[in-house]
PDB file of C-alpha atoms in Angstrom:
ATOM      1  CA  THR A  97     -26.294 -16.254  48.270  1.00 66.00           C
ATOM      2  CA  GLY A  98     -23.099 -18.060  49.138  1.00 75.00           C
ATOM      3  CA  SER A  99     -21.190 -16.402  46.296  1.00 82.00           C
ATOM      4  CA  ALA A 100     -18.654 -14.435  48.316  1.00 85.00           C
ATOM      5  CA  SER A 101     -15.704 -16.539  47.179  1.00 86.00           C
ATOM      6  CA  TRP A 102     -16.758 -16.080  43.548  1.00 89.00           C
ATOM      7  CA  PHE A 103     -17.028 -12.301  43.791  1.00 90.00           C
ATOM      8  CA  TYR A 104     -14.207 -11.526  46.209  1.00 92.00           C
ATOM      9  CA  GLY A 105     -11.848 -14.507  46.102  1.00 90.00           C
ATOM     10  CA  THR A 106      -9.687 -15.589  49.016  1.00 90.00           C
ATOM     11  CA  PRO A 107      -6.740 -13.965  50.822  1.00 91.00           C
ATOM     12  CA  ALA A 108      -4.470 -16.731  49.498  1.00 92.00           C
ATOM     13  CA  GLU A 109      -5.444 -15.843  45.941  1.00 92.00           C
ATOM     14  CA  ARG A 110      -4.273 -12.277  46.479  1.00 93.00           C
ATOM     15  CA  LEU A 111      -0.867 -13.598  47.545  1.00 94.00           C
ATOM     16  CA  ASP A 112      -0.504 -15.833  44.503  1.00 94.00           C
ATOM     17  CA  PRO A 113       2.062 -14.326  42.068  1.00 94.00           C
ATOM     18  CA  HIS A 114       0.426 -16.155  39.159  1.00 95.00           C
ATOM     19  CA  THR A 115      -2.825 -14.212  39.498  1.00 94.00           C
ATOM     20  CA  TRP A 116      -0.939 -10.925  39.528  1.00 95.00           C
ATOM     21  CA  ARG A 117       0.978 -11.983  36.420  1.00 95.00           C
ATOM     22  CA  VAL A 118      -2.317 -12.735  34.683  1.00 94.00           C
ATOM     23  CA  MET A 119      -3.690  -9.266  35.353  1.00 93.00           C
ATOM     24  CA  ALA A 120      -0.374  -7.529  34.657  1.00 94.00           C
ATOM     25  CA  TYR A 121      -0.264  -9.216  31.254  1.00 94.00           C
ATOM     26  CA  ARG A 122      -3.791  -8.007  30.492  1.00 93.00           C
ATOM     27  CA  VAL A 123      -2.909  -4.441  31.453  1.00 92.00           C
ATOM     28  CA  TRP A 124       0.230  -4.629  29.323  1.00 92.00           C
ATOM     29  CA  ARG A 125      -1.398  -6.343  26.366  1.00 88.00           C
ATOM     30  CA  GLU A 126      -5.035  -5.197  26.341  1.00 88.00           C
ATOM     31  CA  VAL A 127      -5.774  -2.251  28.633  1.00 91.00           C
ATOM     32  CA  ALA A 128      -2.815   0.041  28.004  1.00 91.00           C
ATOM     33  CA  THR A 129      -0.922  -1.848  25.233  1.00 91.00           C
ATOM     34  CA  PRO A 130       2.899  -1.995  25.421  1.00 92.00           C
ATOM     35  CA  ILE A 131       3.287   1.530  24.057  1.00 93.00           C
ATOM     36  CA  GLY A 132       0.571   2.757  26.406  1.00 93.00           C
ATOM     37  CA  VAL A 133       2.421   1.259  29.383  1.00 94.00           C
ATOM     38  CA  MET A 134       5.505   3.328  28.508  1.00 93.00           C
ATOM     39  CA  LEU A 135       3.338   6.448  28.239  1.00 94.00           C
ATOM     40  CA  LEU A 136       1.613   5.525  31.515  1.00 93.00           C
ATOM     41  CA  LEU A 137       4.963   5.272  33.296  1.00 93.00           C
ATOM     42  CA  SER A 138       5.936   8.632  31.806  1.00 91.00           C
ATOM     43  CA  GLY A 139       2.690  10.121  33.098  1.00 91.00           C
ATOM     44  CA  LEU A 140       3.378   8.805  36.586  1.00 92.00           C
ATOM     45  CA  ALA A 141       6.947  10.115  36.462  1.00 92.00           C
ATOM     46  CA  THR A 142       5.776  13.603  35.508  1.00 90.00           C
ATOM     47  CA  ALA A 143       3.190  13.791  38.314  1.00 90.00           C
ATOM     48  CA  PRO A 144       5.013  16.600  40.202  1.00 90.00           C
ATOM     49  CA  ALA A 145       5.248  18.656  37.015  1.00 91.00           C
ATOM     50  CA  SER A 146       1.587  17.936  36.261  1.00 91.00           C
ATOM     51  CA  ALA A 147       0.628  19.271  39.709  1.00 91.00           C
ATOM     52  CA  ARG A 148       2.508  22.486  38.943  1.00 88.00           C
ATOM     53  CA  ARG A 149       0.881  22.840  35.530  1.00 88.00           C
ATOM     54  CA  PHE A 150      -2.709  21.851  36.343  1.00 89.00           C
ATOM     55  CA  GLY A 151      -2.896  22.537  40.066  1.00 90.00           C
ATOM     56  CA  SER A 152      -2.978  20.188  43.031  1.00 90.00           C
ATOM     57  CA  ARG A 153      -6.764  19.765  43.122  1.00 92.00           C
ATOM     58  CA  PRO A 154      -7.164  18.232  39.619  1.00 91.00           C
ATOM     59  CA  MET A 155      -4.218  15.938  40.264  1.00 91.00           C
ATOM     60  CA  LEU A 156      -5.710  14.945  43.624  1.00 93.00           C
ATOM     61  CA  VAL A 157      -8.879  13.900  41.791  1.00 94.00           C
ATOM     62  CA  LEU A 158      -6.780  11.883  39.349  1.00 93.00           C
ATOM     63  CA  TRP A 159      -4.801  10.118  42.078  1.00 93.00           C
ATOM     64  CA  THR A 160      -7.946   9.431  44.121  1.00 96.00           C
ATOM     65  CA  TRP A 161      -9.494   7.930  41.007  1.00 96.00           C
ATOM     66  CA  GLY A 162      -6.427   5.732  40.562  1.00 95.00           C
ATOM     67  CA  LEU A 163      -6.564   4.643  44.198  1.00 96.00           C
ATOM     68  CA  GLY A 164     -10.228   3.748  43.752  1.00 97.00           C
ATOM     69  CA  ALA A 165      -9.343   1.597  40.733  1.00 96.00           C
ATOM     70  CA  ILE A 166      -6.759  -0.281  42.802  1.00 95.00           C
ATOM     71  CA  VAL A 167      -9.261  -0.824  45.629  1.00 96.00           C
ATOM     72  CA  TYR A 168     -11.805  -2.082  43.082  1.00 96.00           C
ATOM     73  CA  VAL A 169      -9.346  -4.734  41.854  1.00 96.00           C
ATOM     74  CA  LEU A 170      -8.446  -5.790  45.402  1.00 95.00           C
ATOM     75  CA  VAL A 171     -12.101  -6.109  46.447  1.00 95.00           C
ATOM     76  CA  PHE A 172     -13.396  -7.979  43.381  1.00 95.00           C
ATOM     77  CA  TYR A 173     -10.176  -9.889  42.959  1.00 95.00           C
ATOM     78  CA  ASN A 174     -11.442 -13.261  41.787  1.00 94.00           C
ATOM     79  CA  LEU A 175     -13.701 -11.698  39.152  1.00 95.00           C
ATOM     80  CA  ASN A 176     -10.765  -9.682  37.839  1.00 95.00           C
ATOM     81  CA  VAL A 177      -8.659 -12.835  37.580  1.00 94.00           C
ATOM     82  CA  ILE A 178     -11.350 -14.938  35.905  1.00 93.00           C
ATOM     83  CA  HIS A 179     -12.797 -12.357  33.480  1.00 93.00           C
ATOM     84  CA  ASP A 180     -10.585 -10.065  31.409  1.00 91.00           C
ATOM     85  CA  TYR A 181     -13.425  -7.577  30.856  1.00 93.00           C
ATOM     86  CA  TYR A 182     -13.392  -6.735  34.557  1.00 95.00           C
ATOM     87  CA  GLN A 183     -10.280  -4.698  33.782  1.00 95.00           C
ATOM     88  CA  LEU A 184     -12.318  -2.277  31.656  1.00 94.00           C
ATOM     89  CA  PRO A 185     -12.644   0.241  34.552  1.00 94.00           C
ATOM     90  CA  LEU A 186      -8.848   0.537  34.458  1.00 96.00           C
ATOM     91  CA  LEU A 187      -8.961   1.806  30.894  1.00 94.00           C
ATOM     92  CA  ALA A 188     -10.329   5.259  31.739  1.00 95.00           C
ATOM     93  CA  ILE A 189      -7.851   6.069  34.520  1.00 96.00           C
ATOM     94  CA  THR A 190      -4.990   4.755  32.376  1.00 95.00           C
ATOM     95  CA  ALA A 191      -6.040   7.047  29.521  1.00 95.00           C
ATOM     96  CA  ALA A 192      -6.375  10.013  31.891  1.00 95.00           C
ATOM     97  CA  ILE A 193      -2.879   9.572  33.351  1.00 95.00           C
ATOM     98  CA  ILE A 194      -1.389   9.164  29.861  1.00 94.00           C
ATOM     99  CA  ALA A 195      -3.183  12.307  28.673  1.00 94.00           C
ATOM    100  CA  ALA A 196      -2.005  14.327  31.681  1.00 93.00           C
ATOM    101  CA  GLY A 197       1.562  13.125  31.164  1.00 92.00           C
ATOM    102  CA  LEU A 198       1.603  13.969  27.446  1.00 93.00           C
ATOM    103  CA  GLU A 199       0.106  17.404  28.004  1.00 92.00           C
ATOM    104  CA  THR A 200       2.559  18.106  30.815  1.00 92.00           C
ATOM    105  CA  PHE A 201       5.437  17.079  28.557  1.00 90.00           C
ATOM    106  CA  ARG A 202       4.155  19.322  25.765  1.00 90.00           C
ATOM    107  CA  ARG A 203       3.783  22.351  28.051  1.00 88.00           C
ATOM    108  CA  GLU A 204       7.133  21.810  29.774  1.00 85.00           C
ATOM    109  CA  TRP A 205       9.044  21.630  26.498  1.00 84.00           C
ATOM    110  CA  THR A 206       7.054  24.103  24.401  1.00 83.00           C
ATOM    111  CA  GLU A 207       8.933  27.038  25.897  1.00 77.00           C
ATOM    112  CA  LEU A 208      12.260  25.491  24.836  1.00 78.00           C
ATOM    113  CA  VAL A 209      11.471  23.738  21.529  1.00 81.00           C
ATOM    114  CA  PRO A 210       7.830  24.438  20.628  1.00 79.00           C
ATOM    115  CA  TRP A 211       7.434  22.408  17.450  1.00 83.00           C
ATOM    116  CA  VAL A 212       9.539  19.492  18.710  1.00 87.00           C
ATOM    117  CA  ALA A 213       7.345  19.084  21.826  1.00 87.00           C
ATOM    118  CA  THR A 214       4.115  19.029  19.803  1.00 90.00           C
ATOM    119  CA  PHE A 215       5.656  16.725  17.206  1.00 92.00           C
ATOM    120  CA  ALA A 216       6.767  14.272  19.907  1.00 91.00           C
ATOM    121  CA  VAL A 217       3.245  14.117  21.360  1.00 92.00           C
ATOM    122  CA  VAL A 218       1.739  13.571  17.900  1.00 93.00           C
ATOM    123  CA  VAL A 219       4.209  10.753  17.208  1.00 94.00           C
ATOM    124  CA  ALA A 220       3.451   9.132  20.567  1.00 94.00           C
ATOM    125  CA  LEU A 221      -0.293   9.233  19.951  1.00 94.00           C
ATOM    126  CA  GLY A 222       0.205   7.960  16.400  1.00 94.00           C
ATOM    127  CA  LEU A 223       2.223   4.985  17.598  1.00 94.00           C
ATOM    128  CA  LEU A 224      -0.317   4.242  20.323  1.00 93.00           C
ATOM    129  CA  THR A 225      -3.202   4.348  17.841  1.00 93.00           C
ATOM    130  CA  ALA A 226      -1.455   2.242  15.200  1.00 92.00           C
ATOM    131  CA  HIS A 227      -0.368  -0.403  17.685  1.00 90.00           C
ATOM    132  CA  SER A 228      -3.830  -0.530  19.258  1.00 89.00           C
ATOM    133  CA  GLN A 229      -5.394  -1.147  15.858  1.00 89.00           C
ATOM    134  CA  ILE A 230      -3.005  -4.042  15.226  1.00 88.00           C
ATOM    135  CA  ILE A 231      -3.873  -5.618  18.583  1.00 86.00           C
ATOM    136  CA  SER A 232      -7.616  -5.084  18.101  1.00 85.00           C
ATOM    137  CA  ARG A 233      -7.702  -7.141  14.907  1.00 84.00           C
ATOM    138  CA  ARG A 234      -7.868 -10.359  16.890  1.00 80.00           C
ATOM    139  CA  TYR A 235     -11.204  -9.208  18.330  1.00 80.00           C
ATOM    140  CA  TYR A 236     -12.715  -8.494  14.902  1.00 82.00           C
ATOM    141  CA  GLN A 237     -11.849 -11.486  12.759  1.00 83.00           C
ATOM    142  CA  LEU A 238     -14.219 -12.812  10.123  1.00 86.00           C
ATOM    143  CA  ASP A 239     -15.666 -16.262  10.674  1.00 89.00           C
ATOM    144  CA  PRO A 240     -16.287 -17.635   7.138  1.00 92.00           C
ATOM    145  CA  PRO A 241     -17.606 -21.109   8.114  1.00 92.00           C
ATOM    146  CA  ARG A 242     -20.331 -19.681  10.348  1.00 92.00           C
ATOM    147  CA  MET A 243     -21.099 -16.874   7.893  1.00 94.00           C
ATOM    148  CA  GLN A 244     -21.563 -19.321   5.032  1.00 96.00           C
ATOM    149  CA  ALA A 245     -23.481 -21.803   7.180  1.00 96.00           C
ATOM    150  CA  ALA A 246     -25.801 -19.030   8.363  1.00 96.00           C
ATOM    151  CA  GLU A 247     -26.641 -18.137   4.766  1.00 96.00           C
ATOM    152  CA  VAL A 248     -27.533 -21.765   4.072  1.00 96.00           C
ATOM    153  CA  ILE A 249     -29.684 -21.949   7.202  1.00 96.00           C
ATOM    154  CA  GLU A 250     -31.501 -18.727   6.352  1.00 95.00           C
ATOM    155  CA  ARG A 251     -32.276 -20.000   2.832  1.00 95.00           C
ATOM    156  CA  HIS A 252     -33.377 -23.496   3.764  1.00 95.00           C
ATOM    157  CA  THR A 253     -35.300 -23.131   7.025  1.00 94.00           C
ATOM    158  CA  PRO A 254     -38.653 -21.430   7.701  1.00 92.00           C
ATOM    159  CA  ALA A 255     -38.302 -17.874   8.931  1.00 89.00           C
ATOM    160  CA  ARG A 256     -39.911 -18.492  12.339  1.00 87.00           C
ATOM    161  CA  SER A 257     -38.516 -21.973  12.970  1.00 90.00           C
ATOM    162  CA  LEU A 258     -36.792 -22.639  16.266  1.00 95.00           C
ATOM    163  CA  LEU A 259     -33.293 -23.867  15.516  1.00 95.00           C
ATOM    164  CA  VAL A 260     -30.846 -26.051  17.409  1.00 96.00           C
ATOM    165  CA  ALA A 261     -27.382 -24.841  16.357  1.00 95.00           C
ATOM    166  CA  ALA A 262     -24.119 -26.728  16.892  1.00 94.00           C
ATOM    167  CA  THR A 263     -20.613 -26.077  15.568  1.00 92.00           C
ATOM    168  CA  THR A 264     -17.677 -28.437  15.849  1.00 89.00           C
ATOM    169  CA  ASN A 265     -14.571 -27.503  17.873  1.00 82.00           C
ATOM    170  CA  THR A 266     -16.546 -25.568  20.484  1.00 79.00           C
ATOM    171  CA  ASP A 267     -18.436 -26.656  23.575  1.00 77.00           C
ATOM    172  CA  ARG A 268     -19.979 -23.265  24.318  1.00 77.00           C
ATOM    173  CA  THR A 269     -23.709 -23.323  25.008  1.00 81.00           C
ATOM    174  CA  ASP A 270     -23.955 -19.530  24.972  1.00 81.00           C
ATOM    175  CA  ASP A 271     -22.383 -18.992  21.529  1.00 83.00           C
ATOM    176  CA  PRO A 272     -24.750 -16.631  19.653  1.00 88.00           C
ATOM    177  CA  ARG A 273     -22.924 -16.407  16.324  1.00 89.00           C
ATOM    178  CA  LEU A 274     -24.672 -19.023  14.202  1.00 92.00           C
ATOM    179  CA  LEU A 275     -28.153 -18.167  15.468  1.00 94.00           C
ATOM    180  CA  TYR A 276     -27.561 -14.438  15.141  1.00 94.00           C
ATOM    181  CA  ARG A 277     -26.198 -14.550  11.595  1.00 93.00           C
ATOM    182  CA  SER A 278     -28.969 -16.868  10.413  1.00 95.00           C
ATOM    183  CA  ASP A 279     -31.614 -14.621  12.058  1.00 95.00           C
ATOM    184  CA  ARG A 280     -33.124 -17.527  13.956  1.00 95.00           C
ATOM    185  CA  MET A 281     -34.172 -18.106  17.544  1.00 95.00           C
ATOM    186  CA  GLY A 282     -33.210 -21.305  19.299  1.00 95.00           C
ATOM    187  CA  TRP A 283     -30.499 -23.093  21.270  1.00 95.00           C
ATOM    188  CA  SER A 284     -26.716 -23.296  20.944  1.00 94.00           C
ATOM    189  CA  VAL A 285     -25.362 -26.697  21.960  1.00 94.00           C
ATOM    190  CA  SER A 286     -22.125 -28.624  21.682  1.00 91.00           C
ATOM    191  CA  THR A 287     -21.811 -31.176  18.882  1.00 90.00           C
ATOM    192  CA  THR A 288     -20.573 -33.725  21.422  1.00 89.00           C
ATOM    193  CA  ALA A 289     -23.732 -33.201  23.497  1.00 91.00           C
ATOM    194  CA  LEU A 290     -26.068 -33.934  20.585  1.00 92.00           C
ATOM    195  CA  ASP A 291     -28.036 -37.146  20.863  1.00 92.00           C
ATOM    196  CA  THR A 292     -31.586 -38.359  20.284  1.00 93.00           C
ATOM    197  CA  SER A 293     -32.536 -37.753  23.916  1.00 94.00           C
ATOM    198  CA  LEU A 294     -31.494 -34.089  23.906  1.00 94.00           C
ATOM    199  CA  ILE A 295     -33.140 -33.416  20.550  1.00 95.00           C
ATOM    200  CA  GLY A 296     -36.285 -35.151  21.763  1.00 94.00           C
ATOM    201  CA  ARG A 297     -36.493 -32.776  24.726  1.00 95.00           C
ATOM    202  CA  LEU A 298     -35.839 -29.717  22.547  1.00 95.00           C
ATOM    203  CA  ARG A 299     -38.523 -30.858  20.099  1.00 94.00           C
ATOM    204  CA  GLN A 300     -40.963 -30.744  23.009  1.00 93.00           C
ATOM    205  CA  GLU A 301     -39.875 -27.124  23.519  1.00 93.00           C
ATOM    206  CA  GLY A 302     -40.653 -26.330  19.872  1.00 94.00           C
ATOM    207  CA  ALA A 303     -37.418 -27.037  17.995  1.00 94.00           C
ATOM    208  CA  SER A 304     -38.168 -27.847  14.345  1.00 94.00           C
ATOM    209  CA  ARG A 305     -34.698 -27.720  12.761  1.00 95.00           C
ATOM    210  CA  LEU A 306     -31.173 -28.753  13.705  1.00 96.00           C
ATOM    211  CA  ALA A 307     -28.069 -27.280  12.031  1.00 96.00           C
ATOM    212  CA  VAL A 308     -24.695 -28.925  12.614  1.00 96.00           C
ATOM    213  CA  VAL A 309     -21.569 -27.264  11.201  1.00 95.00           C
ATOM    214  CA  LEU A 310     -18.725 -29.739  10.738  1.00 94.00           C
ATOM    215  CA  ASP A 311     -15.194 -29.815   9.366  1.00 93.00           C
ATOM    216  CA  GLY A 312     -14.577 -33.540   9.841  1.00 90.00           C
ATOM    217  CA  ASP A 313     -16.289 -36.769  10.761  1.00 91.00           C
ATOM    218  CA  PRO A 314     -19.553 -36.349  12.692  1.00 90.00           C
ATOM    219  CA  PRO A 315     -19.602 -37.367  16.369  1.00 90.00           C
ATOM    220  CA  PRO A 316     -21.531 -40.548  17.267  1.00 92.00           C
ATOM    221  CA  GLY A 317     -24.516 -38.547  18.491  1.00 92.00           C
ATOM    222  CA  VAL A 318     -24.844 -36.775  15.144  1.00 93.00           C
ATOM    223  CA  MET A 319     -24.595 -40.098  13.317  1.00 93.00           C
ATOM    224  CA  ALA A 320     -27.450 -41.428  15.454  1.00 94.00           C
ATOM    225  CA  LEU A 321     -29.541 -38.382  14.531  1.00 94.00           C
ATOM    226  CA  GLU A 322     -28.797 -38.965  10.838  1.00 93.00           C
ATOM    227  CA  ALA A 323     -30.341 -42.415  11.188  1.00 92.00           C
ATOM    228  CA  ARG A 324     -33.484 -41.011  12.798  1.00 92.00           C
ATOM    229  CA  TYR A 325     -34.261 -37.663  11.138  1.00 94.00           C
ATOM    230  CA  PRO A 326     -34.169 -36.609   7.463  1.00 94.00           C
ATOM    231  CA  ASP A 327     -31.135 -34.475   6.776  1.00 94.00           C
ATOM    232  CA  THR A 328     -29.480 -32.585   3.928  1.00 95.00           C
ATOM    233  CA  THR A 329     -25.772 -31.764   3.703  1.00 95.00           C
ATOM    234  CA  TYR A 330     -24.566 -28.525   2.108  1.00 96.00           C
ATOM    235  CA  ALA A 331     -20.864 -28.110   1.310  1.00 95.00           C
ATOM    236  CA  LEU A 332     -19.461 -24.697   2.206  1.00 95.00           C
ATOM    237  CA  ALA A 333     -16.988 -22.667   0.172  1.00 94.00           C
ATOM    238  CA  ASP A 334     -14.408 -23.059   2.944  1.00 90.00           C
ATOM    239  CA  ARG A 335     -13.610 -26.756   2.544  1.00 89.00           C
ATOM    240  CA  PRO A 336     -13.902 -29.161   4.276  1.00 93.00           C
ATOM    241  CA  TRP A 337     -16.594 -27.279   6.203  1.00 95.00           C
ATOM    242  CA  ARG A 338     -20.190 -28.304   5.655  1.00 96.00           C
ATOM    243  CA  VAL A 339     -23.549 -27.785   7.336  1.00 96.00           C
ATOM    244  CA  VAL A 340     -25.983 -30.621   7.937  1.00 96.00           C
ATOM    245  CA  LEU A 341     -29.638 -29.524   8.251  1.00 96.00           C
ATOM    246  CA  PHE A 342     -32.050 -31.858  10.040  1.00 96.00           C
ATOM    247  CA  ASP A 343     -35.824 -31.611   9.744  1.00 95.00           C
ATOM    248  CA  LEU A 344     -37.072 -32.464  13.228  1.00 93.00           C
ATOM    249  CA  GLY A 345     -40.670 -32.483  12.114  1.00 85.00           C
ATOM    250  CA  GLY A 346     -41.871 -29.678  14.364  1.00 60.00           C
ATOM    251  CA  THR A 347     -44.179 -26.866  13.291  1.00 52.00           C
ATOM    252  CA  PRO A 348     -42.684 -23.330  13.207  1.00 48.00           C
TER     253      PRO A 348
END
């Protein structure tokens, strides 16, 4: 109720060049990748040849699909600007156009230079795959401080204890990493939000342990908790990271 501007955005937003640059960068960098964009443009350029090779009806389906993807972006414009994962529906149509373009190229040139046409397609796909793997590494990076802290938490807290988890340098309250790796249920909070009042309320909800992962001086709220609850500090292999475990006195 009352969320139309959140879902659909405003007409002025659709006329803002900055928002289009944001989405164009995502298509170039994440959806298609730079090499994929070149192959996508090649696929669009070979559309007439593709219609001859595959027939007008399959290509009509492909172009209707592409039109639908454009309409989807224009309708849910604000969501596409705010969230990068809203561009995921563009991935399939991009891949389909690239595939049609590569296959059209291979068929068009096979009659003239058979092995060269196939070789060119293999090279193009190889470059696309290799470059995509390089880009994808930033989505699959190890997180040693949280991994090491989670091992400490798992060893030194009861298995069914409800845990309050906080990591410095992040204010996300929906960060699942520390809780997930330590195999504990509980709450993710920001270190700057920690204070005796918040912990008191979470204790009433059943919290029995607090884990704070730090790489520097503790915030004032954490220092106040150190004066009130018993705590133990464990140094992590990745210095100067450490995890401070508080016993909040609750029963698991």
